[in-house]
mmCIF file of C-alpha atoms in Angstrom:
data_model
loop_
_atom_site.group_PDB
_atom_site.id
_atom_site.type_symbol
_atom_site.label_atom_id
_atom_site.label_comp_id
_atom_site.label_asym_id
_atom_site.label_seq_id
_atom_site.Cartn_x
_atom_site.Cartn_y
_atom_site.Cartn_z
ATOM 1 C CA MET A 1483 -34.305 -15.773 155.962
ATOM 2 C CA ILE A 1484 -33.802 -18.958 153.892
ATOM 3 C CA GLN A 1485 -34.060 -22.180 155.906
ATOM 4 C CA ILE A 1486 -32.690 -25.271 154.298
ATOM 5 C CA LYS A 1487 -33.358 -28.367 156.217
ATOM 6 C CA ASN A 1488 -32.203 -31.996 155.650
ATOM 7 C CA LEU A 1489 -31.900 -31.336 151.945
ATOM 8 C CA SER A 1490 -30.881 -34.387 149.843
ATOM 9 C CA LYS A 1491 -30.610 -35.420 146.231
ATOM 10 C CA LEU A 1492 -30.116 -39.080 145.207
ATOM 11 C CA TYR A 1493 -29.658 -39.997 141.587
ATOM 12 C CA GLN A 1494 -30.559 -43.503 140.575
ATOM 13 C CA THR A 1495 -28.750 -44.837 137.575
ATOM 14 C CA LYS A 1496 -29.033 -48.195 135.978
ATOM 15 C CA HIS A 1497 -26.055 -49.520 137.954
ATOM 16 C CA GLN A 1498 -25.658 -47.388 141.060
ATOM 17 C CA LYS A 1499 -27.017 -44.725 143.382
ATOM 18 C CA ILE A 1500 -25.300 -41.364 143.535
ATOM 19 C CA GLN A 1501 -25.804 -39.171 146.568
ATOM 20 C CA ALA A 1502 -25.169 -35.702 145.113
ATOM 21 C CA VAL A 1503 -26.382 -33.720 148.132
ATOM 22 C CA ASP A 1504 -26.534 -35.478 151.520
ATOM 23 C CA ASN A 1505 -28.675 -34.065 154.384
ATOM 24 C CA VAL A 1506 -27.680 -30.435 154.132
ATOM 25 C CA SER A 1507 -29.154 -27.895 156.620
ATOM 26 C CA LEU A 1508 -28.287 -24.162 156.495
ATOM 27 C CA ASN A 1509 -29.923 -20.880 157.546
ATOM 28 C CA ILE A 1510 -29.057 -17.879 155.240
ATOM 29 C CA ASP A 1511 -29.861 -14.450 156.580
ATOM 30 C CA HIS A 1512 -31.694 -11.768 154.671
ATOM 31 C CA GLY A 1513 -29.288 -9.412 152.858
ATOM 32 C CA GLU A 1514 -26.125 -11.475 153.257
ATOM 33 C CA ILE A 1515 -23.742 -12.827 150.645
ATOM 34 C CA PHE A 1516 -23.486 -16.486 151.471
ATOM 35 C CA GLY A 1517 -20.766 -18.553 149.841
ATOM 36 C CA VAL A 1518 -20.788 -22.299 149.169
ATOM 37 C CA ILE A 1519 -17.379 -23.701 148.195
ATOM 38 C CA GLY A 1520 -16.257 -27.190 147.201
ATOM 39 C CA TYR A 1521 -14.105 -29.033 144.727
ATOM 40 C CA SER A 1522 -15.461 -30.587 141.538
ATOM 41 C CA GLY A 1523 -18.001 -33.273 142.398
ATOM 42 C CA ALA A 1524 -18.763 -31.862 145.991
ATOM 43 C CA GLY A 1525 -22.466 -31.358 145.125
ATOM 44 C CA LYS A 1526 -22.531 -27.537 145.272
ATOM 45 C CA SER A 1527 -24.099 -26.946 141.807
ATOM 46 C CA THR A 1528 -26.748 -29.576 142.423
ATOM 47 C CA PHE A 1529 -27.386 -27.860 145.876
ATOM 48 C CA VAL A 1530 -28.053 -24.462 144.394
ATOM 49 C CA ARG A 1531 -30.364 -25.889 141.751
ATOM 50 C CA LEU A 1532 -32.425 -27.480 144.456
ATOM 51 C CA ILE A 1533 -33.065 -24.155 146.028
ATOM 52 C CA ASN A 1534 -35.218 -23.080 143.112
ATOM 53 C CA ARG A 1535 -36.235 -26.583 142.199
ATOM 54 C CA LEU A 1536 -34.469 -26.669 138.829
ATOM 55 C CA GLU A 1537 -33.595 -30.073 140.366
ATOM 56 C CA GLU A 1538 -36.213 -31.812 142.539
ATOM 57 C CA PRO A 1539 -34.972 -32.820 145.963
ATOM 58 C CA THR A 1540 -35.223 -36.395 147.127
ATOM 59 C CA GLU A 1541 -36.105 -35.158 150.623
ATOM 60 C CA GLY A 1542 -35.779 -32.092 152.886
ATOM 61 C CA SER A 1543 -37.198 -28.579 152.631
ATOM 62 C CA VAL A 1544 -36.274 -25.042 151.435
ATOM 63 C CA VAL A 1545 -38.332 -22.386 153.182
ATOM 64 C CA MET A 1546 -37.985 -18.879 151.706
ATOM 65 C CA HIS A 1547 -39.849 -16.000 153.424
ATOM 66 C CA ASP A 1548 -42.099 -18.496 155.204
ATOM 67 C CA GLN A 1549 -42.972 -20.287 151.991
ATOM 68 C CA ASP A 1550 -41.860 -23.939 151.496
ATOM 69 C CA ILE A 1551 -40.481 -24.092 147.951
ATOM 70 C CA THR A 1552 -40.405 -27.856 147.962
ATOM 71 C CA LYS A 1553 -44.077 -28.246 148.528
ATOM 72 C CA MET A 1554 -45.328 -25.597 146.033
ATOM 73 C CA PRO A 1555 -47.483 -26.766 143.096
ATOM 74 C CA ALA A 1556 -46.208 -25.958 139.605
ATOM 75 C CA ASN A 1557 -48.261 -22.852 139.099
ATOM 76 C CA LYS A 1558 -47.082 -21.235 142.398
ATOM 77 C CA LEU A 1559 -43.535 -22.359 141.804
ATOM 78 C CA ARG A 1560 -43.407 -20.554 138.365
ATOM 79 C CA LYS A 1561 -44.480 -17.345 140.058
ATOM 80 C CA LYS A 1562 -42.028 -17.792 142.951
ATOM 81 C CA ARG A 1563 -39.201 -18.366 140.498
ATOM 82 C CA GLN A 1564 -39.639 -14.897 139.233
ATOM 83 C CA LYS A 1565 -38.336 -13.774 142.643
ATOM 84 C CA ILE A 1566 -35.305 -16.006 142.497
ATOM 85 C CA GLY A 1567 -32.746 -14.720 140.022
ATOM 86 C CA MET A 1568 -29.956 -16.986 138.761
ATOM 87 C CA ILE A 1569 -26.729 -16.329 136.930
ATOM 88 C CA PHE A 1570 -24.583 -19.029 135.320
ATOM 89 C CA GLN A 1571 -20.920 -19.824 134.494
ATOM 90 C CA HIS A 1572 -21.606 -19.767 130.685
ATOM 91 C CA PHE A 1573 -24.019 -16.791 130.649
ATOM 92 C CA ASN A 1574 -26.953 -18.570 128.971
ATOM 93 C CA LEU A 1575 -27.816 -15.568 126.899
ATOM 94 C CA LEU A 1576 -30.096 -15.475 123.889
ATOM 95 C CA TRP A 1577 -27.570 -15.051 121.084
ATOM 96 C CA SER A 1578 -30.070 -13.773 118.470
ATOM 97 C CA ARG A 1579 -31.217 -10.980 120.807
ATOM 98 C CA THR A 1580 -29.511 -7.663 121.688
ATOM 99 C CA VAL A 1581 -28.432 -6.667 125.153
ATOM 100 C CA TYR A 1582 -31.671 -4.756 125.578
ATOM 101 C CA ASP A 1583 -33.801 -7.611 124.401
ATOM 102 C CA ASN A 1584 -32.046 -10.164 126.625
ATOM 103 C CA ILE A 1585 -32.761 -8.115 129.681
ATOM 104 C CA ALA A 1586 -36.338 -7.342 128.579
ATOM 105 C CA PHE A 1587 -37.115 -11.102 127.951
ATOM 106 C CA PRO A 1588 -38.214 -12.053 131.592
ATOM 107 C CA LEU A 1589 -40.279 -8.837 131.785
ATOM 108 C CA GLU A 1590 -42.129 -9.784 128.599
ATOM 109 C CA ILE A 1591 -42.853 -13.229 130.189
ATOM 110 C CA ALA A 1592 -44.073 -11.406 133.346
ATOM 111 C CA GLY A 1593 -46.476 -9.344 131.143
ATOM 112 C CA LEU A 1594 -45.048 -5.814 131.774
ATOM 113 C CA SER A 1595 -46.171 -3.161 129.347
ATOM 114 C CA LYS A 1596 -43.719 -1.921 126.759
ATOM 115 C CA ALA A 1597 -43.269 1.378 128.475
ATOM 116 C CA LYS A 1598 -42.524 -0.146 131.918
ATOM 117 C CA ARG A 1599 -40.255 -2.694 130.300
ATOM 118 C CA LYS A 1600 -38.173 0.129 128.684
ATOM 119 C CA GLU A 1601 -37.890 2.028 131.948
ATOM 120 C CA LYS A 1602 -36.780 -1.088 133.831
ATOM 121 C CA VAL A 1603 -34.256 -2.271 131.200
ATOM 122 C CA LEU A 1604 -32.590 1.086 130.829
ATOM 123 C CA GLU A 1605 -32.330 1.299 134.688
ATOM 124 C CA LEU A 1606 -30.706 -2.148 134.814
ATOM 125 C CA ILE A 1607 -28.323 -1.408 131.933
ATOM 126 C CA HIS A 1608 -27.033 1.586 133.883
ATOM 127 C CA LEU A 1609 -26.854 -0.264 137.105
ATOM 128 C CA VAL A 1610 -24.533 -3.041 135.586
ATOM 129 C CA GLY A 1611 -22.451 -0.516 133.687
ATOM 130 C CA LEU A 1612 -23.484 -1.334 130.101
ATOM 131 C CA SER A 1613 -24.832 2.037 128.964
ATOM 132 C CA GLY A 1614 -24.160 2.368 125.302
ATOM 133 C CA LYS A 1615 -24.292 -1.385 124.655
ATOM 134 C CA GLU A 1616 -28.177 -1.622 124.373
ATOM 135 C CA GLU A 1617 -28.093 -2.656 120.730
ATOM 136 C CA ALA A 1618 -25.049 -4.885 120.908
ATOM 137 C CA TYR A 1619 -25.396 -8.719 120.453
ATOM 138 C CA PRO A 1620 -23.725 -11.223 122.826
ATOM 139 C CA SER A 1621 -21.126 -12.166 120.138
ATOM 140 C CA GLN A 1622 -19.950 -8.493 120.241
ATOM 141 C CA LEU A 1623 -19.328 -8.469 124.026
ATOM 142 C CA SER A 1624 -16.469 -9.545 126.208
ATOM 143 C CA GLY A 1625 -16.919 -12.237 128.858
ATOM 144 C CA GLY A 1626 -17.368 -9.707 131.575
ATOM 145 C CA GLN A 1627 -19.922 -7.734 129.573
ATOM 146 C CA LYS A 1628 -21.849 -10.956 128.914
ATOM 147 C CA GLN A 1629 -21.992 -11.753 132.562
ATOM 148 C CA ARG A 1630 -23.189 -8.191 133.273
ATOM 149 C CA VAL A 1631 -26.125 -8.778 130.900
ATOM 150 C CA GLY A 1632 -26.834 -12.151 132.790
ATOM 151 C CA ILE A 1633 -26.832 -10.198 136.095
ATOM 152 C CA ALA A 1634 -29.187 -7.461 134.782
ATOM 153 C CA ARG A 1635 -31.530 -10.150 133.319
ATOM 154 C CA ALA A 1636 -31.506 -11.969 136.706
ATOM 155 C CA LEU A 1637 -32.467 -8.745 138.404
ATOM 156 C CA ALA A 1638 -35.286 -7.760 136.023
ATOM 157 C CA ASN A 1639 -38.159 -9.101 138.222
ATOM 158 C CA ASP A 1640 -36.806 -7.515 141.476
ATOM 159 C CA PRO A 1641 -35.781 -10.849 143.001
ATOM 160 C CA GLU A 1642 -35.568 -11.588 146.679
ATOM 161 C CA VAL A 1643 -32.631 -13.905 146.204
ATOM 162 C CA LEU A 1644 -29.790 -14.095 143.573
ATOM 163 C CA LEU A 1645 -28.236 -17.502 142.894
ATOM 164 C CA CYS A 1646 -24.774 -17.492 141.402
ATOM 165 C CA ASP A 1647 -23.542 -20.781 140.053
ATOM 166 C CA GLU A 1648 -19.800 -20.519 139.289
ATOM 167 C CA ALA A 1649 -20.573 -17.029 137.865
ATOM 168 C CA THR A 1650 -16.969 -16.010 137.488
ATOM 169 C CA SER A 1651 -15.254 -19.315 136.635
ATOM 170 C CA ALA A 1652 -15.077 -18.516 132.943
ATOM 171 C CA LEU A 1653 -13.516 -15.000 133.475
ATOM 172 C CA ASP A 1654 -9.982 -13.849 133.831
ATOM 173 C CA PRO A 1655 -8.813 -12.610 137.300
ATOM 174 C CA GLU A 1656 -9.261 -8.846 136.590
ATOM 175 C CA THR A 1657 -12.761 -9.360 135.069
ATOM 176 C CA THR A 1658 -13.643 -11.631 137.988
ATOM 177 C CA ASP A 1659 -12.755 -8.863 140.483
ATOM 178 C CA ASP A 1660 -14.949 -6.394 138.491
ATOM 179 C CA ILE A 1661 -17.932 -8.783 138.539
ATOM 180 C CA LEU A 1662 -17.483 -9.417 142.314
ATOM 181 C CA ASP A 1663 -17.350 -5.694 142.956
ATOM 182 C CA LEU A 1664 -20.594 -5.336 141.007
ATOM 183 C CA LEU A 1665 -22.255 -8.081 143.138
ATOM 184 C CA VAL A 1666 -21.233 -6.334 146.328
ATOM 185 C CA SER A 1667 -22.580 -3.060 145.019
ATOM 186 C CA ILE A 1668 -25.852 -4.696 144.147
ATOM 187 C CA ASN A 1669 -26.056 -6.422 147.546
ATOM 188 C CA LYS A 1670 -25.599 -3.115 149.323
ATOM 189 C CA ARG A 1671 -27.768 -1.092 147.107
ATOM 190 C CA LEU A 1672 -30.743 -3.412 146.815
ATOM 191 C CA GLY A 1673 -30.351 -5.346 150.121
ATOM 192 C CA LEU A 1674 -30.340 -8.471 148.024
ATOM 193 C CA THR A 1675 -29.603 -11.943 149.438
ATOM 194 C CA ILE A 1676 -26.917 -13.637 147.301
ATOM 195 C CA ILE A 1677 -25.984 -17.337 147.365
ATOM 196 C CA LEU A 1678 -22.684 -17.754 145.592
ATOM 197 C CA ILE A 1679 -21.373 -21.227 144.411
ATOM 198 C CA THR A 1680 -17.619 -21.399 143.660
ATOM 199 C CA HIS A 1681 -14.438 -23.464 143.874
ATOM 200 C CA GLU A 1682 -12.247 -20.389 144.348
ATOM 201 C CA MET A 1683 -11.381 -19.243 147.878
ATOM 202 C CA HIS A 1684 -10.449 -15.805 146.453
ATOM 203 C CA VAL A 1685 -14.119 -15.280 145.566
ATOM 204 C CA ILE A 1686 -15.243 -16.229 149.121
ATOM 205 C CA GLN A 1687 -12.582 -14.008 150.697
ATOM 206 C CA LYS A 1688 -13.430 -11.001 148.512
ATOM 207 C CA ILE A 1689 -17.237 -10.686 148.963
ATOM 208 C CA CYS A 1690 -18.899 -13.337 151.209
ATOM 209 C CA HIS A 1691 -20.033 -12.757 154.775
ATOM 210 C CA ARG A 1692 -20.423 -16.450 155.684
ATOM 211 C CA VAL A 1693 -19.395 -19.665 153.944
ATOM 212 C CA ALA A 1694 -20.327 -23.377 153.890
ATOM 213 C CA VAL A 1695 -17.658 -25.948 152.708
ATOM 214 C CA MET A 1696 -19.004 -28.923 150.848
ATOM 215 C CA GLU A 1697 -17.435 -32.264 150.338
ATOM 216 C CA SER A 1698 -19.079 -35.385 148.942
ATOM 217 C CA GLY A 1699 -22.488 -33.854 149.166
ATOM 218 C CA LYS A 1700 -22.234 -32.808 152.775
ATOM 219 C CA VAL A 1701 -21.535 -29.485 154.483
ATOM 220 C CA VAL A 1702 -18.283 -30.195 156.453
ATOM 221 C CA GLU A 1703 -17.875 -26.736 157.835
ATOM 222 C CA THR A 1704 -19.728 -23.431 158.075
ATOM 223 C CA GLY A 1705 -19.175 -20.085 159.686
ATOM 224 C CA ASP A 1706 -18.137 -16.382 159.214
ATOM 225 C CA VAL A 1707 -15.522 -15.966 156.532
ATOM 226 C CA LEU A 1708 -12.944 -14.549 158.942
ATOM 227 C CA ASP A 1709 -13.430 -17.399 161.496
ATOM 228 C CA VAL A 1710 -13.011 -20.029 158.818
ATOM 229 C CA PHE A 1711 -9.935 -18.291 157.508
ATOM 230 C CA VAL A 1712 -8.300 -18.062 160.958
ATOM 231 C CA LYS A 1713 -9.247 -21.439 162.293
ATOM 232 C CA PRO A 1714 -10.273 -23.838 159.543
ATOM 233 C CA GLN A 1715 -11.407 -27.151 160.978
ATOM 234 C CA SER A 1716 -11.849 -29.597 158.167
ATOM 235 C CA LYS A 1717 -9.072 -30.971 155.829
ATOM 236 C CA THR A 1718 -10.929 -29.547 152.840
ATOM 237 C CA THR A 1719 -11.211 -26.125 154.328
ATOM 238 C CA LYS A 1720 -7.578 -26.049 155.197
ATOM 239 C CA ARG A 1721 -6.776 -26.888 151.609
ATOM 240 C CA PHE A 1722 -8.871 -23.934 150.437
ATOM 241 C CA VAL A 1723 -7.420 -21.521 152.866
ATOM 242 C CA GLN A 1724 -3.999 -22.615 151.662
ATOM 243 C CA GLN A 1725 -4.789 -21.403 148.178
ATOM 244 C CA LEU A 1726 -4.650 -17.741 149.443
ATOM 245 C CA ASN A 1727 -1.238 -18.244 151.130
ATOM 246 C CA PRO A 1728 0.502 -21.504 150.059
ATOM 247 C CA LEU A 1729 3.383 -21.110 152.587
ATOM 248 C CA GLU A 1730 1.093 -20.568 155.605
ATOM 249 C CA HIS A 1731 0.581 -24.236 156.251
ATOM 250 C CA GLU A 1732 4.101 -25.288 155.135
ATOM 251 C CA LYS A 1733 5.998 -24.374 158.303
ATOM 252 C CA ASP A 1734 8.897 -26.659 157.480
ATOM 253 C CA LYS A 1735 9.866 -24.443 154.547
ATOM 254 C CA LEU A 1736 10.527 -21.564 156.992
ATOM 255 C CA SER A 1737 13.626 -23.376 158.183
ATOM 256 C CA ASP A 1738 15.555 -21.918 155.163
ATOM 257 C CA PHE A 1739 15.037 -18.362 156.644
ATOM 258 C CA ILE A 1740 15.446 -19.101 160.366
ATOM 259 C CA ASN A 1741 18.604 -18.293 162.305
ATOM 260 C CA ASP A 1742 17.549 -21.005 164.765
ATOM 261 C CA ARG A 1743 19.426 -19.719 167.777
ATOM 262 C CA ASP A 1744 19.062 -21.076 171.201
ATOM 263 C CA ASP A 1745 17.442 -17.812 172.366
ATOM 264 C CA SER A 1746 14.864 -17.628 169.545
ATOM 265 C CA GLU A 1747 11.179 -18.464 168.897
ATOM 266 C CA VAL A 1748 9.247 -18.609 165.665
ATOM 267 C CA ILE A 1749 5.878 -17.000 166.005
ATOM 268 C CA LYS A 1750 2.808 -17.181 163.783
ATOM 269 C CA LEU A 1751 0.634 -14.052 164.141
ATOM 270 C CA HIS A 1752 -2.987 -13.567 163.033
ATOM 271 C CA PHE A 1753 -4.133 -10.045 162.440
ATOM 272 C CA ILE A 1754 -7.883 -9.487 162.040
ATOM 273 C CA GLY A 1755 -9.863 -6.256 161.233
ATOM 274 C CA ASN A 1756 -8.312 -3.058 162.377
ATOM 275 C CA ARG A 1757 -5.571 -4.873 164.170
ATOM 276 C CA ALA A 1758 -4.039 -5.535 160.726
ATOM 277 C CA ARG A 1759 -3.225 -1.916 160.553
ATOM 278 C CA ARG A 1760 -1.321 -1.737 163.815
ATOM 279 C CA ALA A 1761 2.444 -1.365 163.745
ATOM 280 C CA LEU A 1762 2.816 -4.228 166.224
ATOM 281 C CA ILE A 1763 6.307 -5.360 165.214
ATOM 282 C CA SER A 1764 7.678 -1.823 165.611
ATOM 283 C CA GLU A 1765 5.993 -1.545 169.069
ATOM 284 C CA VAL A 1766 7.483 -4.806 170.341
ATOM 285 C CA ALA A 1767 10.970 -3.963 169.091
ATOM 286 C CA LYS A 1768 10.887 -0.611 170.891
ATOM 287 C CA LYS A 1769 9.345 -1.982 174.127
ATOM 288 C CA PHE A 1770 11.391 -5.117 174.578
ATOM 289 C CA ASP A 1771 15.092 -5.970 174.309
ATOM 290 C CA VAL A 1772 14.501 -8.435 171.330
ATOM 291 C CA GLU A 1773 15.527 -8.783 167.708
ATOM 292 C CA ILE A 1774 12.809 -9.598 165.166
ATOM 293 C CA ASN A 1775 13.278 -11.281 161.819
ATOM 294 C CA ILE A 1776 10.259 -11.254 159.547
ATOM 295 C CA LEU A 1777 10.072 -14.603 157.676
ATOM 296 C CA GLN A 1778 6.985 -14.261 155.478
ATOM 297 C CA GLY A 1779 3.438 -12.999 155.571
ATOM 298 C CA SER A 1780 0.325 -12.019 153.645
ATOM 299 C CA ILE A 1781 -2.721 -9.814 154.112
ATOM 300 C CA ALA A 1782 -6.086 -9.991 152.379
ATOM 301 C CA PRO A 1783 -9.353 -7.970 152.604
ATOM 302 C CA THR A 1784 -12.668 -9.616 153.427
ATOM 303 C CA GLN A 1785 -16.196 -8.217 153.824
ATOM 304 C CA GLU A 1786 -15.716 -8.274 157.653
ATOM 305 C CA GLY A 1787 -12.277 -6.628 157.655
ATOM 306 C CA ALA A 1788 -8.675 -7.448 156.836
ATOM 307 C CA TYR A 1789 -7.123 -10.723 157.573
ATOM 308 C CA GLY A 1790 -3.414 -11.149 157.791
ATOM 309 C CA THR A 1791 -0.807 -13.830 158.800
ATOM 310 C CA LEU A 1792 2.779 -13.007 159.584
ATOM 311 C CA PHE A 1793 5.617 -15.427 160.668
ATOM 312 C CA ILE A 1794 8.450 -13.901 162.635
ATOM 313 C CA GLU A 1795 11.550 -15.130 164.460
ATOM 314 C CA ILE A 1796 12.101 -13.291 167.704
ATOM 315 C CA ASN A 1797 15.433 -13.417 169.602
ATOM 316 C CA GLY A 1798 16.092 -12.566 173.208
ATOM 317 C CA GLU A 1799 16.370 -13.676 176.785
ATOM 318 C CA LYS A 1800 13.731 -16.342 177.627
ATOM 319 C CA THR A 1801 11.784 -14.195 180.151
ATOM 320 C CA ILE A 1802 11.730 -11.200 177.824
ATOM 321 C CA LEU A 1803 10.566 -13.390 174.970
ATOM 322 C CA GLN A 1804 7.711 -14.593 177.105
ATOM 323 C CA ASN A 1805 6.743 -11.107 178.023
ATOM 324 C CA ALA A 1806 6.958 -9.901 174.416
ATOM 325 C CA ILE A 1807 4.688 -12.817 173.287
ATOM 326 C CA ALA A 1808 2.261 -12.011 176.092
ATOM 327 C CA TYR A 1809 2.165 -8.408 175.089
ATOM 328 C CA MET A 1810 1.368 -9.374 171.426
ATOM 329 C CA LYS A 1811 -1.593 -11.490 172.730
ATOM 330 C CA GLU A 1812 -2.829 -8.635 174.991
ATOM 331 C CA THR A 1813 -3.190 -6.448 171.903
ATOM 332 C CA GLY A 1814 -5.772 -8.868 170.499
ATOM 333 C CA VAL A 1815 -3.457 -10.433 167.974
ATOM 334 C CA GLU A 1816 -3.394 -14.223 167.949
ATOM 335 C CA ALA A 1817 0.139 -15.378 168.633
ATOM 336 C CA GLU A 1818 1.184 -19.013 168.282
ATOM 337 C CA VAL A 1819 4.707 -20.469 168.880
ATOM 338 C CA VAL A 1820 5.571 -22.577 165.939
ATOM 339 C CA GLU A 1821 7.519 -25.831 166.304
ATOM 340 C CA HIS A 1822 10.337 -25.715 163.753
ATOM 341 C CA ALA A 1823 13.322 -27.832 162.671
#
């Protein structure tokens, strides 16, 4: 487990003080993919650099496997950093070195023999899907291939933790998905703890188990990804969730599709996990004397199961409507009657 307690970073300039990270406390479990999301200037990149002391904290502690990183002398910190891999938005590769030599570089610094370096490098090249590219230079690679080299290099010393600072921000959507799939595969195969910094909710939705939302240096919300999706609490979190389904929080726009009869209700349904596969609308239409008009909806996979939202207009006699809504709730689906114009 990684225990982060009261972590802060204050920058003092000539004219002002800037609180980049403000009293952040988090526990990150071994083997999970933990996301930290925030808009530009939220402090998330500074936060991740405090974890391995690329930035020195003003106060607070980072305890990793019962070792307090923030109190380590320089010689012990250098050794500990070998067990904290890091990948970056702009790859940070050595442009004069081949793929093979980039991945071998941290092993050279660690003092591994040439034979052991070769064995490890070839294993990592295969792991990240770059077989055949050993002698290529970074200038000959696509963005996704460069990031795969960065990931392989970060894994060279068998780290306990992998820090990803906006690792997919410079990539196109298809390549982003490929890199995220690779990170999930590495997480499952190696049991590696991954802390992922991003400003994209799609990234959180696709691979993270839990998420912390940052704003102005503070964590304003944290929880399981599905819980945060279904019931976002802070204004910032609601804005991020809205990225995945822009209409979900604009209920007034549904009025263009509503019949708005006296005997109708508009219902917002949340489907979570296996419930997203259930033919609930068909069941309700067969079981109750109602008419159902599907207004709009979406479904997205997460690491903890599918998450879906569906807006429907349901017409029928008042008592029957109440029974139909009660039935939907009994199935484990969240059903909320929506006020509409």
